[in-house]
XYZ file of C-alpha atoms in Angstrom:
742
model
C 52.928 -17.354 -9.808
C 50.127 -15.538 -11.635
C 48.240 -17.488 -14.305
C 49.029 -16.652 -17.897
C 46.384 -15.226 -20.183
C 47.746 -17.324 -23.029
C 50.474 -19.839 -23.728
C 52.915 -19.814 -26.604
C 51.985 -21.970 -29.525
C 54.110 -25.040 -29.863
C 55.310 -25.120 -26.269
C 56.069 -28.679 -25.286
C 54.303 -30.257 -22.388
C 57.518 -30.303 -20.356
C 58.466 -26.714 -21.113
C 58.036 -24.267 -18.213
C 56.310 -20.908 -18.554
C 58.803 -19.120 -16.305
C 62.514 -19.288 -15.561
C 62.902 -17.540 -12.240
C 61.051 -14.241 -12.625
C 61.294 -14.252 -16.413
C 58.280 -15.238 -18.472
C 59.235 -17.367 -21.474
C 57.501 -15.810 -24.468
C 58.670 -17.697 -27.568
C 61.141 -20.392 -28.619
C 64.236 -19.042 -30.352
C 65.893 -22.412 -30.889
C 66.519 -25.860 -29.459
C 69.578 -28.044 -29.037
C 70.545 -31.366 -27.587
C 70.763 -30.035 -24.050
C 68.033 -27.420 -23.824
C 65.710 -24.871 -25.364
C 66.433 -21.163 -25.808
C 63.448 -18.886 -25.209
C 62.797 -15.217 -25.813
C 61.872 -13.500 -22.548
C 61.716 -10.078 -20.920
C 63.063 -8.874 -17.592
C 60.777 -6.947 -15.202
C 62.287 -3.735 -16.613
C 61.489 -4.754 -20.194
C 64.985 -5.856 -21.241
C 64.774 -8.543 -23.931
C 66.534 -11.738 -22.930
C 67.492 -15.109 -24.394
C 66.892 -17.703 -21.678
C 68.368 -21.182 -22.044
C 66.432 -23.831 -20.075
C 67.952 -27.278 -19.698
C 65.953 -30.343 -20.734
C 64.445 -32.144 -17.766
C 66.314 -35.380 -18.559
C 69.691 -33.653 -18.174
C 68.700 -31.661 -15.100
C 68.957 -34.898 -13.098
C 72.585 -35.464 -14.159
C 75.005 -34.106 -11.489
C 77.880 -34.007 -13.998
C 75.801 -31.958 -16.385
C 74.808 -29.529 -13.650
C 78.486 -29.070 -12.849
C 79.262 -28.310 -16.501
C 76.323 -25.926 -16.715
C 77.541 -24.124 -13.596
C 80.946 -23.873 -15.264
C 79.336 -22.436 -18.398
C 77.611 -19.720 -16.394
C 80.854 -18.804 -14.627
C 82.795 -18.728 -17.908
C 80.222 -16.592 -19.689
C 80.208 -14.117 -16.802
C 83.989 -13.789 -16.927
C 84.101 -12.884 -20.607
C 83.511 -9.326 -21.801
C 80.080 -8.944 -23.341
C 81.550 -6.776 -26.095
C 81.960 -9.995 -28.103
C 79.406 -12.250 -26.436
C 75.840 -12.163 -25.159
C 76.350 -10.983 -21.543
C 74.807 -12.975 -18.706
C 71.986 -11.162 -16.924
C 70.899 -13.881 -14.499
C 71.165 -17.635 -13.963
C 70.192 -20.440 -11.600
C 72.221 -23.639 -12.155
C 70.610 -25.148 -9.050
C 66.989 -24.732 -10.127
C 64.814 -27.776 -10.816
C 65.360 -26.954 -14.478
C 68.713 -25.094 -14.639
C 68.569 -21.919 -16.702
C 70.672 -18.969 -17.790
C 69.428 -15.599 -19.091
C 71.623 -13.549 -21.415
C 70.962 -10.308 -23.224
C 69.005 -11.002 -26.395
C 71.222 -10.210 -29.366
C 69.208 -9.795 -32.591
C 70.744 -11.405 -35.632
C 70.982 -14.827 -37.331
C 73.552 -17.453 -36.490
C 76.316 -18.021 -39.009
C 74.863 -21.485 -39.635
C 71.452 -20.017 -40.522
C 73.001 -17.300 -42.679
C 74.993 -19.782 -44.771
C 72.082 -22.213 -44.971
C 69.621 -19.574 -46.159
C 71.815 -17.240 -48.231
C 74.840 -19.296 -49.163
C 78.550 -18.710 -48.480
C 79.794 -15.269 -47.461
C 81.475 -12.916 -49.904
C 85.263 -12.381 -49.553
C 84.672 -8.997 -47.903
C 82.158 -10.471 -45.448
C 84.545 -13.336 -44.741
C 87.391 -10.944 -43.902
C 85.148 -9.058 -41.505
C 84.037 -12.302 -39.883
C 87.672 -13.403 -39.521
C 88.681 -10.155 -37.837
C 85.636 -10.123 -35.575
C 86.007 -13.724 -34.393
C 89.748 -13.292 -33.849
C 89.053 -10.279 -31.648
C 86.358 -12.205 -29.808
C 88.709 -15.133 -29.140
C 91.416 -12.757 -27.959
C 88.960 -11.351 -25.413
C 87.730 -14.801 -24.359
C 91.257 -16.124 -23.876
C 92.306 -13.032 -21.938
C 89.592 -13.944 -19.449
C 91.207 -17.363 -19.016
C 88.417 -19.178 -20.838
C 88.690 -21.771 -23.621
C 85.416 -22.033 -25.504
C 85.963 -25.574 -26.872
C 82.764 -25.516 -28.949
C 83.156 -22.732 -31.493
C 81.001 -23.571 -34.505
C 78.659 -21.734 -36.915
C 75.579 -22.226 -34.729
C 77.433 -20.560 -31.834
C 78.269 -17.408 -33.793
C 75.666 -14.631 -33.993
C 75.943 -12.102 -36.825
C 74.995 -8.610 -35.651
C 75.356 -5.099 -37.004
C 78.222 -4.514 -34.570
C 80.136 -7.658 -35.536
C 80.004 -11.377 -34.696
C 79.272 -12.480 -31.140
C 80.199 -15.854 -29.660
C 77.661 -17.689 -27.499
C 77.213 -20.996 -25.653
C 80.158 -21.518 -23.296
C 81.190 -24.867 -21.905
C 78.189 -27.113 -22.691
C 78.809 -30.398 -24.506
C 76.139 -31.597 -26.905
C 75.999 -35.414 -26.942
C 73.079 -35.301 -29.381
C 75.482 -33.872 -31.966
C 77.851 -36.821 -31.563
C 77.985 -40.354 -30.276
C 81.656 -40.026 -29.341
C 82.743 -39.988 -25.722
C 86.067 -39.414 -24.024
C 87.414 -41.589 -21.299
C 86.291 -38.945 -18.810
C 82.700 -38.643 -20.006
C 80.831 -36.941 -22.794
C 82.828 -35.365 -25.597
C 83.377 -31.628 -25.245
C 82.732 -30.075 -28.619
C 81.330 -30.881 -32.068
C 83.543 -33.182 -34.227
C 83.574 -31.138 -37.485
C 84.912 -28.120 -35.556
C 87.218 -29.813 -33.045
C 91.001 -29.743 -32.931
C 93.061 -32.971 -33.099
C 94.069 -32.678 -29.444
C 90.409 -32.689 -28.409
C 90.208 -36.268 -29.706
C 93.718 -37.355 -28.653
C 94.495 -35.425 -25.471
C 91.242 -33.863 -24.191
C 92.808 -32.933 -20.852
C 95.415 -30.785 -22.647
C 93.019 -28.654 -24.671
C 94.022 -24.976 -24.641
C 93.272 -21.708 -26.473
C 94.832 -22.978 -29.698
C 91.948 -25.457 -30.009
C 89.611 -22.486 -30.453
C 91.895 -21.212 -33.235
C 91.573 -24.569 -35.025
C 87.795 -24.305 -34.660
C 87.991 -20.785 -36.081
C 89.684 -22.172 -39.198
C 86.908 -24.754 -39.615
C 84.231 -22.095 -39.095
C 85.819 -19.867 -41.756
C 85.896 -22.718 -44.269
C 82.214 -23.369 -43.585
C 81.405 -19.675 -44.002
C 83.325 -19.506 -47.288
C 82.091 -22.738 -48.868
C 79.023 -24.013 -47.038
C 80.858 -27.113 -45.833
C 83.639 -27.833 -43.387
C 87.296 -28.718 -44.098
C 86.535 -32.259 -42.918
C 83.182 -33.625 -44.018
C 81.442 -36.932 -43.486
C 78.097 -38.220 -42.285
C 79.906 -40.225 -39.631
C 81.397 -38.385 -36.638
C 83.986 -41.182 -36.334
C 85.244 -40.593 -39.878
C 85.321 -36.837 -39.245
C 87.398 -37.456 -36.126
C 89.869 -39.544 -38.149
C 90.093 -36.852 -40.850
C 90.718 -34.099 -38.306
C 93.606 -36.041 -36.777
C 95.217 -37.477 -39.942
C 94.010 -35.801 -43.177
C 94.729 -32.434 -44.734
C 91.817 -29.971 -44.757
C 89.843 -29.288 -47.907
C 90.225 -25.539 -48.580
C 88.747 -25.479 -52.065
C 86.468 -22.456 -52.348
C 88.271 -20.393 -49.687
C 89.397 -17.039 -51.169
C 93.053 -17.187 -52.203
C 94.035 -14.201 -50.050
C 92.700 -15.900 -46.903
C 93.550 -19.555 -47.631
C 97.130 -19.445 -46.202
C 95.900 -17.912 -42.937
C 93.079 -20.452 -42.651
C 95.547 -23.280 -43.336
C 97.732 -22.057 -40.448
C 94.708 -22.104 -38.149
C 94.094 -25.746 -39.142
C 97.628 -26.935 -38.361
C 97.700 -30.348 -36.676
C 100.097 -29.194 -33.964
C 98.756 -26.584 -31.569
C 102.097 -24.744 -31.458
C 101.977 -24.141 -35.224
C 98.711 -22.223 -35.111
C 98.607 -18.415 -34.924
C 97.221 -16.620 -31.887
C 94.120 -14.445 -32.276
C 96.349 -11.359 -32.068
C 98.528 -12.714 -34.895
C 95.434 -13.345 -36.997
C 94.305 -9.750 -36.493
C 97.789 -8.494 -37.386
C 97.803 -10.608 -40.555
C 94.622 -8.866 -41.702
C 96.123 -5.369 -41.565
C 95.971 -2.699 -42.841
C 92.503 -2.037 -41.382
C 91.297 -0.005 -44.322
C 88.952 -2.663 -45.658
C 85.406 -3.315 -44.588
C 86.468 -6.107 -42.219
C 87.376 -3.628 -39.496
C 86.105 -5.415 -36.408
C 83.138 -3.993 -34.511
C 83.194 -0.670 -36.352
C 81.003 -1.549 -39.346
C 80.455 0.884 -42.162
C 77.813 3.377 -41.130
C 74.592 2.739 -42.977
C 72.882 6.008 -43.767
C 69.762 6.607 -45.818
C 69.714 10.251 -46.886
C 66.572 11.852 -48.241
C 66.805 12.773 -51.920
C 65.691 16.292 -52.968
C 62.796 14.852 -54.950
C 61.433 13.035 -51.929
C 58.163 14.575 -50.673
C 59.492 14.168 -47.124
C 62.639 16.178 -47.889
C 63.669 18.794 -45.310
C 62.889 21.614 -47.756
C 59.217 20.765 -47.624
C 58.668 20.413 -43.949
C 57.397 22.887 -41.442
C 58.827 23.575 -38.036
C 62.348 24.415 -36.976
C 64.466 21.283 -36.796
C 67.344 23.021 -35.051
C 65.188 25.209 -32.869
C 64.922 25.037 -29.135
C 63.201 21.793 -28.346
C 63.065 19.038 -25.810
C 65.773 16.644 -24.788
C 64.404 13.187 -24.086
C 66.614 10.894 -22.070
C 67.011 9.242 -18.714
C 65.970 6.179 -16.789
C 63.626 5.091 -14.084
C 64.797 5.167 -10.495
C 62.970 2.594 -8.412
C 63.250 1.742 -4.735
C 62.259 -1.812 -3.955
C 61.566 -3.470 -0.643
C 63.275 -6.801 -0.201
C 61.074 -9.701 -1.158
C 58.303 -7.544 -2.619
C 56.120 -9.407 -5.098
C 55.007 -7.977 -8.439
C 51.314 -7.290 -9.032
C 49.369 -10.316 -10.212
C 47.675 -8.590 -13.128
C 48.865 -6.267 -15.816
C 48.438 -2.854 -14.242
C 50.850 -0.762 -16.167
C 52.162 -0.107 -19.596
C 55.256 -2.109 -20.431
C 56.927 1.251 -20.853
C 56.551 1.741 -17.110
C 60.048 0.768 -15.962
C 61.543 3.182 -18.443
C 59.751 6.362 -17.401
C 62.514 8.475 -16.017
C 63.312 10.235 -12.790
C 66.280 12.254 -13.886
C 64.530 13.264 -17.049
C 61.991 14.968 -14.847
C 64.727 16.684 -12.884
C 66.320 17.931 -16.056
C 63.041 19.611 -16.919
C 63.341 21.664 -13.760
C 66.959 22.527 -14.436
C 66.888 23.233 -18.156
C 63.256 24.256 -18.649
C 62.642 21.627 -21.319
C 60.161 18.743 -21.508
C 61.842 15.439 -20.748
C 60.008 12.161 -20.885
C 60.273 8.394 -20.970
C 63.414 6.872 -22.415
C 62.198 3.302 -22.899
C 65.125 1.672 -21.106
C 65.821 -0.326 -17.948
C 66.168 1.404 -14.571
C 68.932 3.533 -13.143
C 70.388 5.473 -16.005
C 70.970 9.223 -15.892
C 69.581 11.821 -18.249
C 71.205 14.718 -20.005
C 71.042 18.209 -18.612
C 71.225 19.712 -22.075
C 73.509 22.598 -22.999
C 73.261 24.185 -19.554
C 75.813 26.354 -17.767
C 78.002 27.128 -20.809
C 79.761 29.919 -18.938
C 81.158 27.355 -16.515
C 83.107 25.558 -19.240
C 86.712 26.598 -19.687
C 88.012 27.740 -23.054
C 90.273 24.684 -23.226
C 89.723 21.291 -21.623
C 91.974 18.227 -21.634
C 89.477 15.872 -20.039
C 89.810 13.640 -16.987
C 89.157 10.070 -15.810
C 88.251 9.204 -12.197
C 87.835 5.671 -10.781
C 84.814 5.677 -8.462
C 83.546 2.141 -7.926
C 84.500 0.676 -4.553
C 84.145 -3.008 -5.415
C 84.748 -5.387 -8.297
C 82.291 -6.366 -10.979
C 81.087 -4.719 -14.142
C 78.819 -1.801 -13.339
C 79.001 1.706 -14.719
C 78.345 4.535 -12.247
C 75.274 6.723 -12.770
C 75.544 10.514 -12.594
C 73.533 13.742 -12.650
C 74.740 17.316 -13.268
C 73.259 20.298 -11.439
C 74.396 23.863 -10.833
C 78.053 23.259 -11.621
C 78.348 20.004 -9.668
C 78.480 16.362 -10.713
C 76.791 13.774 -8.466
C 77.347 10.040 -9.005
C 76.443 6.663 -7.539
C 78.344 3.394 -8.007
C 78.585 -0.070 -6.498
C 79.515 0.552 -2.878
C 79.021 4.315 -3.275
C 75.643 5.656 -2.163
C 76.489 9.128 -3.472
C 79.584 11.152 -4.358
C 80.166 14.699 -5.531
C 82.809 15.336 -8.194
C 84.340 18.568 -9.431
C 83.294 18.697 -13.119
C 86.436 20.678 -13.986
C 88.993 18.223 -12.625
C 87.153 15.019 -11.702
C 88.267 15.357 -8.073
C 85.997 13.547 -5.594
C 84.887 16.283 -3.183
C 83.013 13.920 -0.866
C 81.752 10.360 -0.945
C 79.242 8.373 1.084
C 79.567 4.597 1.033
C 76.572 2.396 0.406
C 75.538 -1.250 0.112
C 77.166 -3.553 -2.408
C 74.713 -5.371 -4.645
C 74.558 -6.975 -8.044
C 73.475 -3.638 -9.486
C 74.674 -0.110 -8.660
C 72.356 2.330 -6.882
C 69.886 4.297 -8.936
C 70.769 7.543 -10.642
C 71.075 10.517 -8.269
C 68.445 13.239 -8.588
C 68.609 16.900 -7.493
C 65.678 17.471 -5.128
C 65.816 21.041 -3.850
C 67.914 24.094 -4.699
C 68.424 27.375 -2.927
C 70.892 28.001 -0.128
C 70.773 24.397 1.119
C 70.424 22.193 -1.995
C 69.600 18.513 -1.593
C 70.392 15.542 -3.816
C 68.536 12.240 -3.652
C 69.820 8.714 -4.215
C 68.358 5.254 -3.727
C 70.051 1.898 -3.244
C 68.556 -1.197 -4.867
C 66.604 -2.272 -2.911
C 66.152 0.652 -0.583
C 64.293 3.918 -0.054
C 65.000 7.346 -1.503
C 67.388 9.253 0.757
C 68.236 12.953 0.601
C 71.796 14.207 1.042
C 73.113 17.735 1.547
C 74.754 18.764 -1.722
C 77.476 20.724 0.081
C 79.012 17.941 2.174
C 76.899 14.806 1.724
C 75.277 14.879 5.144
C 72.322 12.437 5.133
C 68.923 14.099 5.285
C 65.384 12.746 5.182
C 64.439 9.251 4.002
C 61.213 8.384 2.155
C 60.478 5.073 3.818
C 57.654 2.880 2.566
C 56.314 -0.613 3.175
C 56.295 -1.477 -0.544
C 58.572 -0.668 -3.490
C 58.103 2.850 -4.836
C 59.066 4.730 -7.945
C 59.561 8.460 -7.556
C 59.621 11.648 -9.597
C 60.924 15.017 -8.354
C 58.324 17.576 -9.418
C 59.153 21.123 -8.417
C 58.754 21.588 -4.642
C 57.629 17.993 -4.070
C 58.620 14.437 -4.887
C 55.785 12.208 -6.121
C 56.025 8.504 -5.250
C 54.016 5.525 -6.513
C 53.704 2.083 -4.944
C 52.810 0.525 -8.314
C 49.398 -0.519 -6.997
C 47.483 2.694 -7.562
C 48.465 4.723 -4.501
C 50.342 7.989 -5.084
C 51.784 10.279 -2.457
C 53.880 13.438 -2.459
C 56.520 14.511 0.032
C 58.128 17.901 0.479
C 61.386 17.907 -1.489
C 63.209 19.785 1.277
C 61.871 18.130 4.431
C 60.404 14.789 3.319
C 57.104 15.593 5.054
C 54.066 14.083 3.351
C 51.962 16.657 1.463
C 49.177 14.470 0.103
C 48.179 10.847 -0.675
C 45.475 9.683 -3.092
C 44.435 7.309 -5.876
C 43.880 9.224 -9.131
C 40.427 8.811 -10.644
C 40.284 6.720 -13.796
C 43.456 4.732 -12.978
C 44.092 1.427 -11.258
C 47.916 1.645 -11.194
C 49.183 4.737 -13.021
C 52.774 4.937 -14.189
C 54.659 8.111 -13.300
C 55.964 9.962 -16.319
C 58.134 13.076 -16.282
C 57.600 16.481 -14.758
C 57.129 19.268 -17.313
C 58.478 22.467 -15.744
C 56.868 24.899 -18.236
C 53.361 23.600 -17.466
C 54.073 22.461 -13.903
C 52.413 19.095 -14.615
C 53.459 15.476 -14.111
C 52.411 12.938 -16.744
C 50.607 9.719 -15.813
C 49.897 6.750 -18.060
C 48.377 3.282 -17.878
C 47.704 0.639 -20.508
C 44.583 -1.510 -20.303
C 45.010 -5.184 -19.436
C 44.165 -6.227 -23.006
C 46.632 -3.715 -24.483
C 43.975 -2.145 -26.705
C 43.930 1.295 -25.118
C 45.959 3.568 -22.854
C 44.963 6.404 -20.552
C 47.219 9.474 -20.551
C 46.766 12.201 -17.953
C 48.471 15.147 -16.275
C 48.757 15.570 -12.503
C 49.256 18.795 -10.547
C 52.070 17.734 -8.161
C 51.273 20.317 -5.498
C 47.780 18.898 -4.850
C 47.578 15.530 -6.619
C 44.699 16.787 -8.786
C 44.315 15.252 -12.272
C 44.114 18.290 -14.583
C 43.283 16.461 -17.808
C 42.894 12.866 -18.951
C 42.544 11.199 -22.337
C 42.248 7.644 -23.704
C 44.111 6.671 -26.901
C 44.030 3.429 -28.855
C 46.800 0.882 -28.371
C 49.663 0.365 -25.937
C 51.152 3.860 -25.664
C 53.255 5.921 -23.261
C 54.460 9.554 -23.265
C 58.010 10.072 -24.568
C 58.305 13.849 -25.022
C 57.022 17.132 -26.425
C 57.777 18.789 -29.724
C 58.710 22.458 -29.976
C 55.064 23.593 -30.176
C 54.020 21.645 -27.075
C 52.583 18.634 -28.878
C 52.715 15.597 -26.593
C 54.405 12.600 -28.237
C 53.502 9.020 -27.319
C 55.251 5.854 -28.491
C 53.093 2.880 -29.438
C 54.154 -0.723 -29.062
C 53.430 -3.763 -31.162
C 53.625 -6.917 -29.036
C 56.436 -7.094 -26.540
C 58.962 -4.282 -26.726
C 58.721 -3.423 -30.420
C 57.802 0.218 -31.077
C 56.019 0.713 -34.375
C 54.873 4.328 -34.304
C 54.221 7.614 -32.556
C 51.034 9.394 -31.510
C 51.043 13.211 -31.590
C 48.516 14.861 -29.263
C 48.223 18.538 -30.157
C 47.441 21.021 -27.355
C 44.183 22.942 -27.292
C 43.814 26.681 -27.790
C 46.236 28.778 -25.695
C 44.585 30.236 -22.625
C 41.839 27.634 -22.596
C 41.628 26.114 -19.088
C 41.197 22.752 -20.765
C 44.074 23.291 -23.166
C 45.744 19.997 -22.404
C 46.169 17.392 -25.171
C 42.598 16.199 -24.572
C 41.399 19.440 -26.171
C 43.472 19.130 -29.352
C 43.787 16.805 -32.318
C 45.517 13.454 -32.651
C 47.882 12.329 -35.429
C 49.716 9.013 -35.809
C 53.154 8.636 -37.382
C 54.529 5.215 -38.282
C 58.217 4.380 -37.948
C 57.927 2.307 -41.156
C 59.400 -0.618 -39.202
C 59.305 -2.086 -35.720
C 62.206 -1.142 -33.487
C 63.345 -2.431 -30.116
C 64.200 0.939 -28.662
C 66.884 2.003 -26.261
C 65.500 5.538 -26.114
C 64.007 8.549 -27.869
C 65.172 12.164 -28.049
C 63.299 15.176 -29.451
C 64.584 18.468 -30.814
C 61.895 20.742 -32.194
C 59.757 18.571 -34.457
C 62.483 15.991 -35.109
C 62.423 12.676 -33.221
C 65.541 10.532 -32.888
C 64.854 6.849 -32.201
C 67.780 4.696 -31.055
C 67.488 0.902 -31.071
C 69.296 -1.373 -28.636
C 71.554 -2.595 -31.434
C 72.769 0.944 -32.113
C 70.629 1.926 -35.104
C 69.612 5.596 -35.038
C 66.613 6.884 -37.006
C 65.649 10.555 -37.490
C 61.983 11.383 -38.229
C 60.414 14.793 -38.855
C 57.020 14.745 -37.131
C 56.010 18.039 -38.776
C 55.638 16.193 -42.079
C 52.358 14.398 -42.680
C 52.769 10.724 -41.694
C 56.342 11.481 -40.628
C 59.336 12.358 -42.775
C 62.277 9.954 -42.656
C 65.394 12.149 -42.629
C 68.160 9.589 -42.281
C 69.142 6.285 -40.715
C 72.531 5.465 -39.210
C 74.302 2.348 -37.945
C 76.423 3.645 -35.064
C 78.512 0.480 -34.709
C 77.578 0.051 -31.032
C 75.239 -2.402 -29.338
C 73.343 -2.409 -26.032
C 73.483 1.360 -25.964
C 72.221 4.021 -23.571
C 69.386 6.408 -24.235
C 70.410 9.207 -26.649
C 71.216 12.662 -25.284
C 71.045 15.894 -27.283
C 73.676 18.608 -26.972
C 74.497 21.926 -28.642
C 75.666 22.309 -32.257
C 73.212 19.640 -33.479
C 75.150 16.898 -31.697
C 73.703 13.762 -30.151
C 75.575 11.557 -27.684
C 75.204 7.955 -26.554
C 77.166 5.442 -24.486
C 77.967 1.834 -25.416
C 78.181 -1.163 -23.108
C 81.966 -1.381 -23.452
C 82.391 2.145 -22.075
C 82.638 4.021 -25.366
C 81.072 7.463 -25.741
C 79.905 8.293 -29.268
C 79.061 11.666 -30.831
C 76.652 11.930 -33.784
C 76.186 14.920 -36.069
C 72.398 15.075 -36.421
C 72.620 17.451 -39.385
C 74.446 14.827 -41.458
C 73.436 11.638 -39.684
C 77.034 10.535 -39.122
C 79.223 9.417 -36.214
C 81.888 12.106 -35.830
C 83.824 10.690 -32.879
C 84.053 8.012 -30.232
C 86.205 7.411 -27.171
C 88.119 4.210 -26.479
C 86.425 1.331 -24.614
C 86.832 1.489 -20.837
C 86.524 -2.038 -19.493
C 87.949 -3.177 -16.187
C 91.553 -4.293 -16.822
C 90.649 -4.606 -20.480
C 88.104 -7.317 -19.760
C 85.245 -8.349 -17.487
C 83.714 -4.982 -18.030
C 80.743 -5.203 -20.342
C 77.763 -3.512 -18.669
C 74.211 -4.751 -19.172
C 72.857 -1.437 -17.844
C 74.302 1.521 -19.691
C 73.816 4.972 -18.133
C 73.387 7.829 -20.564
C 76.059 10.530 -20.835
C 75.566 14.057 -19.495
C 76.073 17.268 -21.467
C 77.021 20.551 -19.788
C 78.113 23.305 -22.118
C 81.094 22.053 -24.103
C 81.748 19.092 -21.822
C 80.343 15.592 -21.996
C 80.497 13.312 -18.965
C 80.395 9.561 -19.401
C 80.590 6.486 -17.179
C 82.106 3.104 -17.944
C 81.867 -0.521 -16.739
C 85.367 -0.248 -15.253
C 83.639 1.751 -12.508
C 84.936 5.136 -13.642
C 83.559 8.546 -14.551
C 85.230 10.562 -17.312
C 84.866 13.879 -19.131
C 85.759 14.929 -22.674
C 85.606 18.144 -24.692
C 82.572 18.102 -26.977
C 84.225 20.596 -29.354
C 86.899 18.114 -30.401
C 84.837 14.925 -30.733
C 86.660 14.114 -33.974
C 89.869 13.569 -31.952
C 88.417 11.481 -29.121
């Protein structure tokens, strides 16, 4: 394990610096059984990692319960929970990594800001009822629902912490061991008949949680857990302070007999009609329009916002050799895993600059409004199951020359008819925890080739016509790759670059670019014929940006900028846009590198000026898209921000809460539309002229559950059709012209 350059302040002597491959960066909270840390995956995904205290790691019964917690959390749809990314219950210090969900706990919210308003309480009720319905459908009983286990997010409440008892919270024990639950939020049967606890116990806990949210205290209150236990079993709940319109429903939840309590579905039905602001998981869209008097108003800006610009989307496709170790020192920008392959391909296909999307690997990019003549005048849509094996993993697709190519778990590559969704051919592949990387068109002409890579595994070319396997780019170490015109450029992550012929796989050149130790491959810009390289210094104080000529490996221009920065796109006038990070994964601004004088041999960004634009806040980005001079920044929690880079210091056009979380990179389409996918399989359409969601499809989770994807491929746009993928293992298509009726 490489030594750390620093340790987090306040880390206890017994606290580890790593959990598996995840470096523990900061403490988010601590409980009786363990400590929750903020961490990042190798791809840059922010995680919450729970590490068990050493004193409990030696308890076999506790390890069994922790293993049960991991299994339960994995079974439940992440639409209403923090999905599990990785875990090791058998480690010396057992740990579990879930997706980091920004937002306070309900306990913190009430403690710091007081009880919720009636409207907020109704929304919380609806959201938690829907969450419990999903949890119970998965055959799981939470048994420890309480305010500290409810996260409040922009997309609704999320339930965390499955199956772990907390003896520090209580001195009570059952005859079978430690008490499961927290006395103020436990049902009578949990004290009387712990072996008979069922879903209705969670409904009782919901009633107690709602009373706490409405009043700041529970329906049964005492400093002694024994007295609380007696009150829960024998006394009537104290509902003073609960809004009158909700009190009867809360009282039903707190019924002593389990059979007298409503089900989560009945609670949701009791809250109808859904016209109020409590509509679960579709929060009111928050939009900040620019007033006419604002100096950043659209009337005062230069540049054509709706003009032909660049579409920035995609994800990194990486082939990894089994057992390969990461470099010991910081050799690359933390943006590295998010620099896209398919984005580069789209540049070749659509003639637009496509760059880094700031997201984890293996997610496809948009092709833009290409091939409109191939779209029929009317289109009813289709839905095609593709995944060969169980699990929650959305396929990844690419669109090229009227064909749709997709990978999925157990499917190395398949070709679909974009008109009907019919699978024209399919090649099986290995089954792993993650699906193969996004397919990438490699060579066109009379014998087009499409590339795909398993994880781990090398890039392999397939004949687009029938799927016949072609050449394989084998390497001794993991490689990232970027199709770049007639060649494919590959990097071993240690400074060595090589290029192979896109049609034959024969090596064209191999070298180490001057000025770099381990450059990160950016995207291929078809108009200039250049491939972007970037690398951030070990101390994070500067970054080198350069352009490579793929045919020869020659570095055409190179420039050093201050801070941790990586290329993310080009504006309509060719200005190169970089995103700058502030500690970890938080983006706090953009750097605009203007090109030099046209015709000047040194007319790359090193010959022009530099301008910095702040985002006015720090955002944990899912991706960035550019159209003309306008930049659209999408955060992981579904917040979309539009900035006009033509305005001095950046003009804030609008901000929108999309109502989705753990989203894909954004994809631009015709008619000023922007599309994104959510982790539950929804496809959303945004009107960028108004900054409003105009349509969304239904969730597509496997059998209605067990389908929340932690890696969300971006949708594809081709003319008037939008292609999406879902965690139920399917690919689907909808008509972009009728997004309002999705």
